[in-house]
Amino acid sequence: MKSAMKILAEGELFGIYPEGTRSHDGKLYRGKTGVARLALVSGAPVVPCAVVGTDVVAPTGKVFGQWTRPVVRFGPPLDFSRYAGLENDRYILRAVTDEIMYEVMRLSEQEYVDMYASKAKDLARDRGQGGGRRRQGVRRGTGLAAHGEEGVLTPGTAVEDRLFRALAPVRVVVTINLLVLNVYRRNNYDHPWAAVVAITALVAWTGYAIWASTDAQRRTNTFIVLDLAWAIGAIAATPLLKGADYNATIPGFWVMGALLARAIHWHWKGGLIAGALLSITDLGLRDGIDRANYGNVFLLMIGGPIVGYMCESLQRMAAERDAAERAAAAAEERTRPARAVHDGVLQVLALVQRRGTGSDDAEIAKLGRLAGEQERVLRSLIRQQGTVTTGPTVRDPAGMLEELGTGHALRVEVATPGVPVPLPSEVAHELVAAVGSCLDNVATHVGPDAHAWVLLEALPAEVVVSVRDDGPGIPPGRLDSAVSEGRLGVSESIQGSDRRPGRYGDARHRPARNRVGADDSTMTDRTIIWDSHCSFCHRWARVLARLDVTGAHQFIGTAEPDAYADPRVTREDTERALQLLTPAGRFEGYDAIRRVLARSPLTFWFAPLLWLPPVRAVGERVYWKVAASRTCAIGAPQPPLKMPWRRR
């Protein structure tokens, strides 16, 4: 500290590395508070910087890197004079250090980990990941000066490591093949003892190659070149050991190890060059080319480039996935300070509201009321950011209810669970629309100054939304009398639409409370309607109900009161065939049966066969022929189905 203070007092620059050590995996770790203490004591501004590109210029474990120009990024100076005299406050020191590390993270585009790098190294070393070893990979400079970081394992190198580990058993197999074939052809050698020495050398090199190729630091360009040289030398030594009239080379398929190694390391270009060199060496020593020789050369020339191209594609995809994960993690980390700021603002607004509400000064009371409104709006926006939308068919009603409460004319308090509540998009919109109708009723019957509360509950078997207000409520029997009077706002908008099959349930109005439920059956939005007077339909519905072990469908007979609540189905439809109602549409007969079978865990495995055109044509013809027969004769209504599998 004394040396640093002396340098800064003379007006010079002083560089310091906030992490205190090199990162072992390319991530940005928690900074130490020494830089903050130095900035507060000296009063000097802090200039964050990062060096990017050193991993390309001088990658660890390789002799040569790629020709590129590293980039040094500087951020705007950070002034912490507002904290002067607080250098002994550990909370202030941590806050200043975190602000500096945030700027470094923004410049270097690294993933931030809220842990000291030294501790992360110890944990990695304990897990056997080589936290203290230098591995081939990314080295990125970060800090307040050029900061060369220790090499780490990049996604491309990780993929290459796995491919070389997969190549090890291939080398073992082709080496065993080498030994077996040469022992079988031992009488073809003119110099048997020299052949024994050559084969022993190839076996020894195989063992060394397996050991060397499993580590990126040992897997250098020199090793790859020597591996190919051994294969070419073994082919070239064949005429010397077998004579000029030989048929098969000494290594045979053993050269696959060198070919695939070059393809993995240098991609399709390396595979093409290796295949060409092996082919030229083999054909150059032969007097002629027969069918077998042509086939071997053909496989070498197409196998090397294809394997190399696939390896390159795997490494590129791994790098792109890693970049996407780092970008997502960096974006998440950038939002962390924003959440802290939001929490502070909410606390201040709540404090102003409490102080202003109890004040006798009209201006302060107005300020408190405005602070309370802004607190609710900000809290609603924060909650909306945390909602989940996994696609156009699934929505989280929590954010939709927050948006509805924020934009409504009433003062609406919305309480949602801390976990996502995914629902089908149609169900979520209908649910929010029903809540909007309830709030409109509150505004009409209680007044524009009414206060309403909306509670979203995610229960194990249902999703429940409760709407309360501070009005007198609906007197008992008032809804029934309104329905009898023909008031469509009650019978159709509030009650009727909510009782349609396939919707989210029913609305049960109570004094000062409206409740909209969504049970697990209606969340699937799949309803089977069968003719209660048809024995054929009753048998099919009973079979389908027993196969529906997950309770994904609701079975309703036409004798039940809610059978025709959905306008998509009529009595003529149910008398003609079995009906299936889903958000995607209405299906009947054979089409409805096969869709139900596709949802059952007992029959889904053969359900795709029912979609084949020949099977579908025969199935529809048989169904309609049986349905048109007298088995559907009108008789006494069948009893409702018993569905033992259905969740309660």
C-alpha angles and dihedrals in degrees: 000000000000092000091047092048090050092052093047092046089058090055095251130134121260123196123206135173110227095200092058094218142035120281114245098204107031096260126125112245135199115295125232120241096240092094090052093050091049092050094049096045095046097034089221119145119249119234110198118209140171134196114218127185104040089115089065098043097046111012115186115252096024130095095215131029133193123287106250139126118253116229125227112202122198125194129207116282115269116223117204098172088121087073095051113148094019097094090120094056106098093200091055091047091052092047092051092047092050091051090052092048090049090057091047090051091050091052098044096038089222128150111258121224118193093223134090112263092230091057091046090053091052091050092048091049091050090052090053095247095127098248092175098042125096110240130184111265147072121358112185128180118226137162138062091312136020104309118188108204126208116263117268137193109270123204091253091052091047090054091047090051091054093048092051090048088053089049092057096076089045089057090050092051095048090046091054088048089051092054095045096048095045092049089050091049096041092125091062094070122098090195107033098174092051088050090053090054092048094048091046090052091051091051091049091049089051091057092048092046092053090050095044097044094057093071125057093215092057093039095084131156089257090058092050091050093048090049091057091043091057090053093048092045091051090053092046092050093056097087090048094054102033102028133245094292096061121140107193125036121239098247097040109168090359088092089071089081093059093041095051093043091056091045092051094047101038099024123218096340092054091046092050094049093046092049091048094050093048092047094048092049093049096045094042092062096049128085093219144000120248131182095272093051092049091050092051093049091047092054092048093050096049099031097058097051093042094051090044092051092050091050091050091050092051092051092047092050091048090051092049091048091049091049090051092049092048091049091050092047091048091049090049091049091050089056092054094078088044090057090050090051091048091052091052093049092049091051092050092048091049090050092050090049093052093046093045096047093061096042123109092211110098094213093051091046090052090048090052091051092050090048090053092051092049090048091055093047093049093046090050092051091050091051092048090056090058096054121110126236110176096175145320092293098051126056135173109231091202094078092040091054091047090053091047092051093047094051098042121105092232126076099260126184113200122197118189132175121262092242130068117269104202116193133167109278094242092050092048092051092047090048093052090045090055091050089050090054090051091051091048089053089051091052091048101045102029101032141250091285094058122125117223132189125204119196122190114198125188103202123180094255103024147017113236129192117192123193119196132176138184094245128109092265132226114307116239112274094015094113093050091050090048090053092049089051089057098248103165093195088071104030097043110020103038106022109014100051092047093056096057114118113255093031129104097275134263137318114238111193119206132170107299090347137090119187126195115187132196114192125196095260096055093046087069090053092210118130129174115207116192132180109259091204094054118086091195092055090044092055093049093046091050092051092048092047091055092048091050093085093158094055092236094145135056115218117209127176122215090244090065117093097241096049096107100031090110109076091214093075129057135185090258090057094052092046089053101047148334111292129217118191118198135155087259093059145276122310128185142190118351092359091057093048095052092049091053091048090052090060096049118094088216097056108021092099094068098028093095088065089064089064094060109111096237093047091044093051093050093043094051092046093051093045096051092043092054093041091054093052125090093268086093093058113152111257141139114328113267117237120259115277121262109226108191093176096055115111114239 
